[in-house]
Short mmCIF file of C-alpha atoms in Angstrom, two decimals:
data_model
loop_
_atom_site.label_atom_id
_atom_site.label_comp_id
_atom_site.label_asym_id
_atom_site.label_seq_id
_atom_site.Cartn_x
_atom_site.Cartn_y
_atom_site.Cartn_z
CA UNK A 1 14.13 -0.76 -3.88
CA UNK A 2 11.80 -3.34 -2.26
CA UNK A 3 14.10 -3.05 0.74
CA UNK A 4 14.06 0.20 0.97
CA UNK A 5 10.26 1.18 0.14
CA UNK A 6 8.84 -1.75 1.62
CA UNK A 7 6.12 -2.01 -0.55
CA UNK A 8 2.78 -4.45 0.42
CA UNK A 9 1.84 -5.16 -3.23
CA UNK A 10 4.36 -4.94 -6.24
CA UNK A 11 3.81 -5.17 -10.15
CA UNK A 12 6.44 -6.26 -12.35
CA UNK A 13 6.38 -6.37 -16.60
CA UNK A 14 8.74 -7.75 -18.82
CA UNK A 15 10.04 -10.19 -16.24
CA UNK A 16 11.36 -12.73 -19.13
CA UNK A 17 11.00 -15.21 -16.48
CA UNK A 18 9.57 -18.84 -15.80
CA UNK A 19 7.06 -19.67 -13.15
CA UNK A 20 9.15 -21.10 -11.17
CA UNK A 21 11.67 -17.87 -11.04
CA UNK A 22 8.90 -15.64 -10.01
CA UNK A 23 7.78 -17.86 -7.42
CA UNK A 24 11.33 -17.69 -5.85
CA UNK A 25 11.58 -13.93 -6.35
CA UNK A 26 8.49 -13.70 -3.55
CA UNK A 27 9.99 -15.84 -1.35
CA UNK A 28 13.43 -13.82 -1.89
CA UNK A 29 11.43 -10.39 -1.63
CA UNK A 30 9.68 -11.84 1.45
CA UNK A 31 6.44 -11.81 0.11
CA UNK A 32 3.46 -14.11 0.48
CA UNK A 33 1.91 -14.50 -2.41
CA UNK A 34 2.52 -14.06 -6.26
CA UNK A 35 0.15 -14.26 -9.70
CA UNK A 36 2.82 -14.69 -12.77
CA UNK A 37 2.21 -14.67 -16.24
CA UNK A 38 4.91 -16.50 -18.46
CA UNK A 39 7.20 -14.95 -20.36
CA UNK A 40 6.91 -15.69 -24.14
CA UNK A 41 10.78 -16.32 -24.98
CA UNK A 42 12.63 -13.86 -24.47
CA UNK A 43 9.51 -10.81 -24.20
CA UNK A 44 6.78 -10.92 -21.54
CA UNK A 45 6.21 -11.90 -18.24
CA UNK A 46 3.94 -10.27 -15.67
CA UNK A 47 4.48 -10.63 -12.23
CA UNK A 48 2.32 -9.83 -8.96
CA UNK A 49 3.23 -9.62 -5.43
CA UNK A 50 1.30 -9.05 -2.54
CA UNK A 51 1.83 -9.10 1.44
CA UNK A 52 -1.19 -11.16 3.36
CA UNK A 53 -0.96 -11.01 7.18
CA UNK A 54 -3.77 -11.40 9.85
CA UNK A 55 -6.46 -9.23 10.30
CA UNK A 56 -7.62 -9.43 13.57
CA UNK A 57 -10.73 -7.60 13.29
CA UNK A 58 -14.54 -8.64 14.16
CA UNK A 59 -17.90 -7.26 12.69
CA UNK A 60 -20.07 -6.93 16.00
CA UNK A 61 -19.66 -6.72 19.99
CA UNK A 62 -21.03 -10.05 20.24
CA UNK A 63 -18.57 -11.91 18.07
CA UNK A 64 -15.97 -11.48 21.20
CA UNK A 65 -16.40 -12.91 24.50
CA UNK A 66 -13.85 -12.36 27.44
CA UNK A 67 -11.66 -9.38 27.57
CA UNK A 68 -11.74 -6.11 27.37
CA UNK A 69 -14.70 -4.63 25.00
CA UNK A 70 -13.38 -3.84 21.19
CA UNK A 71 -13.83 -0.22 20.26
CA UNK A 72 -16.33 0.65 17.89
CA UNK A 73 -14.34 2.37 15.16
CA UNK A 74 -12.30 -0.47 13.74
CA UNK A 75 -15.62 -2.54 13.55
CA UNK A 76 -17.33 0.28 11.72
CA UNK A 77 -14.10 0.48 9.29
CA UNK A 78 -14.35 -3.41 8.14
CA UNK A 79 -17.79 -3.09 7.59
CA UNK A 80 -16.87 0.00 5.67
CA UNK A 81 -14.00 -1.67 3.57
CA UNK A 82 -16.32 -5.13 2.62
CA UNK A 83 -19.27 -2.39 1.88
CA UNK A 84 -16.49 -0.85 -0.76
CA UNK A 85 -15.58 -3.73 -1.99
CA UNK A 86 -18.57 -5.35 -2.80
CA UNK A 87 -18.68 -8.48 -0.01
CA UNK A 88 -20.61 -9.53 2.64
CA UNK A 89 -20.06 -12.05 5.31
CA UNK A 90 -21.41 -15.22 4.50
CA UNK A 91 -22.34 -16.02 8.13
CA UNK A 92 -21.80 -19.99 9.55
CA UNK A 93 -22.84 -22.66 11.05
CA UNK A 94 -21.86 -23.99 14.66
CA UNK A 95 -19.83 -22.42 17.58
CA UNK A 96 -19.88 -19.04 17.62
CA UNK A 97 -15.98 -18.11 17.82
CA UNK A 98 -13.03 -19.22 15.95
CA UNK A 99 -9.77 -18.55 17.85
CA UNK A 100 -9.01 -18.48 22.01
CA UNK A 101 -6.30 -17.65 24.06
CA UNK A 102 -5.74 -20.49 25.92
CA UNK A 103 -5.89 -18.40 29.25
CA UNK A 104 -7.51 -19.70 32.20
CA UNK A 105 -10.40 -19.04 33.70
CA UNK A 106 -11.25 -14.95 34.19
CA UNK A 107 -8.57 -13.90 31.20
CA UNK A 108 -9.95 -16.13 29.10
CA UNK A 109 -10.95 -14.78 25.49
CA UNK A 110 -12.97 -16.23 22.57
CA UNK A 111 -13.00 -13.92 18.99
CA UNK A 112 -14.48 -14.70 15.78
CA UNK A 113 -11.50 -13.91 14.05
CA UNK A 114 -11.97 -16.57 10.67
CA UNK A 115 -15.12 -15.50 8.54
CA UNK A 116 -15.80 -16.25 4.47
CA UNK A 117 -16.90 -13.11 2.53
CA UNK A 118 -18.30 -13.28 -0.98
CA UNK A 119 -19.67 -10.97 -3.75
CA UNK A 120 -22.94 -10.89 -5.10
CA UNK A 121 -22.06 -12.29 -8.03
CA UNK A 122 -20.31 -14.96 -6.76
CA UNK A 123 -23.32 -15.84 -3.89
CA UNK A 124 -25.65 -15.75 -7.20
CA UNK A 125 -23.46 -18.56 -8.37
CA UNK A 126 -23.46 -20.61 -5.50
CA UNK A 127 -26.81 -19.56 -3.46
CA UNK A 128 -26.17 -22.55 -1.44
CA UNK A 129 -22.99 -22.33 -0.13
CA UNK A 130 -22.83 -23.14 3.56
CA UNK A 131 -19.97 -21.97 6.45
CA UNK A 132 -19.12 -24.54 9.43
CA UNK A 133 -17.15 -23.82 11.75
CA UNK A 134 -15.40 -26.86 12.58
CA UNK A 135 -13.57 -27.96 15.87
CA UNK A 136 -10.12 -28.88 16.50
CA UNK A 137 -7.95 -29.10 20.09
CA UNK A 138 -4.25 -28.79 18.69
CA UNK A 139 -4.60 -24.87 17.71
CA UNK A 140 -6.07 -21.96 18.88
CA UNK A 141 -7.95 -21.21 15.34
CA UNK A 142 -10.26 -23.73 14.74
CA UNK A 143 -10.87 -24.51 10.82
CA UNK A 144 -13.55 -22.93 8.80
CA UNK A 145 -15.35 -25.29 5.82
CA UNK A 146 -16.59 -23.74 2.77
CA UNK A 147 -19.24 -26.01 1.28
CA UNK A 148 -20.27 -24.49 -2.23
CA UNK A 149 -22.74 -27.36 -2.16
CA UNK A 150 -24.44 -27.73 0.84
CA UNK A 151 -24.15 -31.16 1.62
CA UNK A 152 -24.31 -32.48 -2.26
CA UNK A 153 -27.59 -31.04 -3.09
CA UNK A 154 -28.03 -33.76 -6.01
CA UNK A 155 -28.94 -35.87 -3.25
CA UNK A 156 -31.32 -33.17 -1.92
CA UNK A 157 -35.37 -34.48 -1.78
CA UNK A 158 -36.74 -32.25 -5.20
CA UNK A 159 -39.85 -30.97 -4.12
CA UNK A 160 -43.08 -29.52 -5.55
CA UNK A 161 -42.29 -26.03 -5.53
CA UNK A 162 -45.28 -23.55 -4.18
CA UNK A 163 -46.85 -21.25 -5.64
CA UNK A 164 -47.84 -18.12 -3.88
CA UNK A 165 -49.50 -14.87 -5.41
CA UNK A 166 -47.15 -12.00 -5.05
CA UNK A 167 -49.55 -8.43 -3.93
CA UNK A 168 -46.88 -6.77 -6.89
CA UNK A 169 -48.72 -8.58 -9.14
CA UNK A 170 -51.96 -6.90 -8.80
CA UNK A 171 -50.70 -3.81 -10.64
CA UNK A 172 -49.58 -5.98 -14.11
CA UNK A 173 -51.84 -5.51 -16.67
CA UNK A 174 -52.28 -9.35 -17.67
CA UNK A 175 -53.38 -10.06 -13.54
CA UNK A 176 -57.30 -9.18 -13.96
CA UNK A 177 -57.49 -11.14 -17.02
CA UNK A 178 -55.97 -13.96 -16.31
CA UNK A 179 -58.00 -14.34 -12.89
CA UNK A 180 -60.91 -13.63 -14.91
CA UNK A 181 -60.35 -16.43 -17.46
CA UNK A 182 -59.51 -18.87 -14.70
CA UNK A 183 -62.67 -18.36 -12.89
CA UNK A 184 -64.98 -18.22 -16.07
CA UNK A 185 -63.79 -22.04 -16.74
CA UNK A 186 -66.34 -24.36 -15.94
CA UNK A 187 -65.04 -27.61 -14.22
CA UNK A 188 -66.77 -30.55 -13.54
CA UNK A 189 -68.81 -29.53 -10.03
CA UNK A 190 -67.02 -26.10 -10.14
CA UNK A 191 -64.65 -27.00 -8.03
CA UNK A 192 -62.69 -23.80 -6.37
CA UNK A 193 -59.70 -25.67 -6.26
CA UNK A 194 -59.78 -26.40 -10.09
CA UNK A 195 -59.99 -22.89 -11.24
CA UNK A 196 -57.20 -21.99 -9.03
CA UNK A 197 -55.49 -24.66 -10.63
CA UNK A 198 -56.22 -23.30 -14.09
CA UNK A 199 -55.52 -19.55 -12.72
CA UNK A 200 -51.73 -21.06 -11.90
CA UNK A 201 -50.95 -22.74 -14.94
CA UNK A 202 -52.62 -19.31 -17.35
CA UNK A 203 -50.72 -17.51 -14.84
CA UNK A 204 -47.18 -18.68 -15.49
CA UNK A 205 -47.72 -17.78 -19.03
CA UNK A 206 -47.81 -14.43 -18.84
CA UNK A 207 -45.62 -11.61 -18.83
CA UNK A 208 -43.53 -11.27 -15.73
CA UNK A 209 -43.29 -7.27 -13.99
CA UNK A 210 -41.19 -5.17 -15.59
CA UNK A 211 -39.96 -4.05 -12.49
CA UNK A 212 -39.80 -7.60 -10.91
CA UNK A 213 -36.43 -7.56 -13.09
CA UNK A 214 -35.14 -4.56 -11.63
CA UNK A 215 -33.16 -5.25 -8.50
CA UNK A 216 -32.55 -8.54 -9.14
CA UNK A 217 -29.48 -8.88 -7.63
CA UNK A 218 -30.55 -7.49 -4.36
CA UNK A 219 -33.54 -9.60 -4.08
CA UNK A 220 -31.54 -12.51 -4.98
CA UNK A 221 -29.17 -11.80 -2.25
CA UNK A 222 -31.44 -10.89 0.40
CA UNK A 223 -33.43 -14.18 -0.53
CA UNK A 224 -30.07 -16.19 -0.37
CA UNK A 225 -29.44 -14.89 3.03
CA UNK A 226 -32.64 -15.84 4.09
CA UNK A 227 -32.23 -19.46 3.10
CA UNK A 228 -29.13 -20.07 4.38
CA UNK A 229 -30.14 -18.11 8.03
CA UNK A 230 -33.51 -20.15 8.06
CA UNK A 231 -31.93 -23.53 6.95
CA UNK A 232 -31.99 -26.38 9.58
CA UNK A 233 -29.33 -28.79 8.77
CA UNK A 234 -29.98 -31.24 11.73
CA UNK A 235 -32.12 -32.50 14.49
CA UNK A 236 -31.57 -34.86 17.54
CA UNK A 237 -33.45 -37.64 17.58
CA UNK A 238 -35.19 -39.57 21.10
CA UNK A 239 -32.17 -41.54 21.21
CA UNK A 240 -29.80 -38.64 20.94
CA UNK A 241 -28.74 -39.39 17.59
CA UNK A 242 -28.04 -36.55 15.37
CA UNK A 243 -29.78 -36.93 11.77
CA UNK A 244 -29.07 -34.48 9.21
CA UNK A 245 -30.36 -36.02 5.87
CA UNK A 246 -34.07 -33.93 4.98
CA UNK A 247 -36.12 -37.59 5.46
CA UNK A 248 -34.78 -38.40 8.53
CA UNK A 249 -35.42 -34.44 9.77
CA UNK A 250 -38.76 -34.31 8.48
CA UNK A 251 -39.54 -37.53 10.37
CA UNK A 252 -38.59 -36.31 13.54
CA UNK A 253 -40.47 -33.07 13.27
CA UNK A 254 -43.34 -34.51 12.10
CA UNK A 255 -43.37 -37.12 15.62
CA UNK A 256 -42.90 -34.44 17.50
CA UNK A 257 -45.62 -32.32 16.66
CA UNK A 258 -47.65 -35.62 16.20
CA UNK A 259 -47.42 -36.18 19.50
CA UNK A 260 -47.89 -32.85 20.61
CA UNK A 261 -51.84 -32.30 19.02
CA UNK A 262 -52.17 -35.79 19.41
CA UNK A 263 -55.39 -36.48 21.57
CA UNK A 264 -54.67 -39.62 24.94
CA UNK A 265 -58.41 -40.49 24.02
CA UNK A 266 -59.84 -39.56 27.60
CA UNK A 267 -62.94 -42.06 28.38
CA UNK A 268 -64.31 -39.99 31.40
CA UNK A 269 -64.94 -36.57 29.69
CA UNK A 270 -69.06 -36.78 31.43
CA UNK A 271 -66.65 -36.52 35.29
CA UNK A 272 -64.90 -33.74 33.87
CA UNK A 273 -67.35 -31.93 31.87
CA UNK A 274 -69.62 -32.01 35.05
CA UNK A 275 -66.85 -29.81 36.98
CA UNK A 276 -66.78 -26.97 34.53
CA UNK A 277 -68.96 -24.45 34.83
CA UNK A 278 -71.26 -23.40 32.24
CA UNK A 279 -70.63 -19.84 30.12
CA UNK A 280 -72.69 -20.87 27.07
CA UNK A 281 -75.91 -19.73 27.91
CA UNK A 282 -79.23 -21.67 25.89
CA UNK A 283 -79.74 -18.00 23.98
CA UNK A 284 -76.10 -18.06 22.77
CA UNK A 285 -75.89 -21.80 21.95
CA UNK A 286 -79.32 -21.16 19.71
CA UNK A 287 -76.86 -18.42 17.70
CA UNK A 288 -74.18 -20.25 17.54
CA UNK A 289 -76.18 -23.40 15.69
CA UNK A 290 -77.83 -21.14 13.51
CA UNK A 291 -76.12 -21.85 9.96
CA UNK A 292 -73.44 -19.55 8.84
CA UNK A 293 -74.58 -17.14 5.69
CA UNK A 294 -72.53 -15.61 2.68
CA UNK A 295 -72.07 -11.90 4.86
CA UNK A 296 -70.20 -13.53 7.54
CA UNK A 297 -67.83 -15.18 5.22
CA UNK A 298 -67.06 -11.59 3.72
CA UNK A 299 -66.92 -9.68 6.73
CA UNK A 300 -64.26 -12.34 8.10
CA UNK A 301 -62.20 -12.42 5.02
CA UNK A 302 -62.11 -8.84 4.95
CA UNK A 303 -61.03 -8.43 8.83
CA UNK A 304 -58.08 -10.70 7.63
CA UNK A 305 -54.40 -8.87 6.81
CA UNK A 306 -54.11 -8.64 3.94
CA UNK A 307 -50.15 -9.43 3.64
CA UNK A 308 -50.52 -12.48 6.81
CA UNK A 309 -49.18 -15.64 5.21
CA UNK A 310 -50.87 -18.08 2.39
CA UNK A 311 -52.20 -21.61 2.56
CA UNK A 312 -50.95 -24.40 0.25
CA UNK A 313 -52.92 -22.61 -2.73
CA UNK A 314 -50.91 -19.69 -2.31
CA UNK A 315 -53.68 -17.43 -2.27
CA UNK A 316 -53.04 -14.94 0.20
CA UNK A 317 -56.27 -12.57 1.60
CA UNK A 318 -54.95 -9.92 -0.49
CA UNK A 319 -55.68 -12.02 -3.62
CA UNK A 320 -59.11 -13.07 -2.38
CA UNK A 321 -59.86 -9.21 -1.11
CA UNK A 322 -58.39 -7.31 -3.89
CA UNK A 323 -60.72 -9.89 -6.34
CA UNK A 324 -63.33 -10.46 -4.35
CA UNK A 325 -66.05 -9.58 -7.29
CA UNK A 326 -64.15 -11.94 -9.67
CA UNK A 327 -63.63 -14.78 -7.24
CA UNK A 328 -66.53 -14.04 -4.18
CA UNK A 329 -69.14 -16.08 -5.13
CA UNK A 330 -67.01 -19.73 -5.74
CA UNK A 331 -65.27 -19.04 -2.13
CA UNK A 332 -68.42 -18.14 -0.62
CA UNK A 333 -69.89 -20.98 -1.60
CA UNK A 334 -67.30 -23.09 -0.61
CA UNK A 335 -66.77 -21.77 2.96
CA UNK A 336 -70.32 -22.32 3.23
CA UNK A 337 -70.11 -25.84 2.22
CA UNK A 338 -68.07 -27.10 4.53
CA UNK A 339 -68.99 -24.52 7.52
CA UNK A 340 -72.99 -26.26 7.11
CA UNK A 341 -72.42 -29.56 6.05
CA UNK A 342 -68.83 -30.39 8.56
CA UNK A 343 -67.67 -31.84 5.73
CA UNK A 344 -63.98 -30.84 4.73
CA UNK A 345 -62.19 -32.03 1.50
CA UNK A 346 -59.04 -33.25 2.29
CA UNK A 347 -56.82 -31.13 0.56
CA UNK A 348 -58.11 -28.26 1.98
CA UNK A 349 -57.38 -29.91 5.76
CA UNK A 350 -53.74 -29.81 4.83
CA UNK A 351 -51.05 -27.18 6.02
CA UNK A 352 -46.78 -27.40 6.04
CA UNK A 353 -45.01 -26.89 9.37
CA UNK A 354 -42.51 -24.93 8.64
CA UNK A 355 -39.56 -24.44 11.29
CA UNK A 356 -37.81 -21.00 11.94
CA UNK A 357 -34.75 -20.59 14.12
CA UNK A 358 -35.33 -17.70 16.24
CA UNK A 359 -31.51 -17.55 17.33
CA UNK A 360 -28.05 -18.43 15.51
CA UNK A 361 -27.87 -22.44 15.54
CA UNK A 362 -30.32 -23.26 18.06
#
């Protein structure tokens, strides 16, 4: 019947047959694969067979290079089928293509033919799974590694996480309150910082959204995507030396950028000051040294987006707009501080660099 019907997946019950039998039975049946369940005695037995060939398909245009152009409609149909059954590609790491032809020169074709697709469910359990494609120059597929670990993330630096105020928040019922309490606390010197300190820890008390449940799954997801697209795994050093352990990273990023705003200390700024003409009149220098006053801070917050990124208190202009009659008078007073005095505290002269590939493995 196999013969004849040809099947690509067959199911078998009541095999009464060992592991071992049912393995032969594929390879007798010429199939590639089998999932058997032993036989108890003389009752029992399951046995599954499926056929597992290539699938030389690709997801986008750009994942071939060389060669005639694939058509569209067998890309939109394996999209289609991993849609249906629930998987997404888990993207990768390193050069682009996974298999070649071999061909010289103007025949020459590279495909991403090798790609690792996982469920939700199973990305939920492993958020930090990584894809490399590795290199080899005895085959025309080059080996794909799936690292469920990232690297051993045990010996990943733990660090502080951030806190940053979410604009959903706004509408829970607990949000006024708890802002309200915060800022009602009286710290020693009323220090803005404190109170958003105490707002923070009050804060992560309280009762999360109901609807910042909902969707979990597809936030999770989209936020594991995200980590694993924005993720730098490596950076050359001067010496050409590639480092990929997060110290070693964060060492040479910080150089670089060190070296970048760092000032040469010029000694003749009087020769080249005298060169430059002069666009400050006396009238607008007078207004500029005139000290700054509580309007100005609000009108400047308030010409802010609202939505633009937060600084290491995680209080975003939405937070400061949205509560400005809770919260107005302590940041007004502390913009004013340090706008009239020149004097900064150093924590709030502190900011992350954060790096963001703008292209696949830059």
């Amino acid at each position: 019947m196999v013969r004849s019907k040809v099947p690509t997946v067959l199911f078998l019950m009541e095999t009464k047959r060992s592991i071992s039998e049912m393995r032969k039975f594929c390879y007798d049946l010429n199939f590639q694969s089998v999932l058997a369940v032993l036989s108890d005695g003389q009752s029992g037995g399951l046995g599954l067979f499926w056929k597992a060939g290539d699938y030389n398909e690709i997801l986008h245009s750009e994942e071939k290079q060389g060669g005639s152009p694939k058509p569209l409609a067998p890309m939109l149909a394996f999209k289609e089928t991993l849609l249906q059954c629930g998987l997404e590609d888990l993207s990768y790491h390193g050069y682009p293509f996974t298999w070649r032809n071999g061909r010289p020169s103007e025949a020459f074709v590279e495909v991403r033919l090798d790609r690792v697709c996982a469920s939700t469910r199973w990305q939920g359990h492993f958020p930090s799974a990584k894809v490399s494609h590795l290199h080899v120059s005895y085959s025309d597929h080059d080996p794909i590694l799936l690292d469920t670990q990232c690297g051993d993330q045990h010996a990943r630096v733990r660090r502080k996480r951030l806190n940053r105020f979410e604009e959903q928040w706004a509408a829970h019922q607990e949000c006024d309150k708890v802002i309200r309490e915060a800022w009602n606390s009286h710290p020693p010197g009323g220090s803005l910082m404190f109170k958003e300190e105490v707002f923070w820890r009050q804060w992560s008390r309280a009762i999360w959204l109901p609807a910042g449940d909902k969707n979990t799954n597809f936030f999770h997801k989209r936020a594991s995507k995200w980590q694993r697209k924005n993720q730098i795994d490596g950076l050359m050093d001067k010496n050409g030396f590639w480092r990929t352990d997060e110290q070693s990273i964060g060492l040479i990023a910080a150089k670089y950028f060190n070296n970048i705003f760092a000032t040469s200390n010029p000694r003749n700024m009087e020769e080249v000051l005298n060169v430059v003409d002069r666009v400050v009149t006396e009238e607008m220098n007078q207004s500029l040294l005139k000290p700054f006053v509580g309007d100005e801070v609000r009108q400047t917050l308030f010409q802010m987006h609202p939505s633009k990124s937060p600084g290491l208190d995680g209080m975003s202009s939405f937070f400061f707009q949205k509560y400005w009659h809770v919260v107005g008078r302590d940041v007004t007073e502390a913009v004013l501080s340090v706008l009239n005095s020149g004097h900064v505290l150093t924590k709030m002269n502190f900011t992350h660099i954060l790096l963001i590939p703008k292209k696949k493995d830059p």
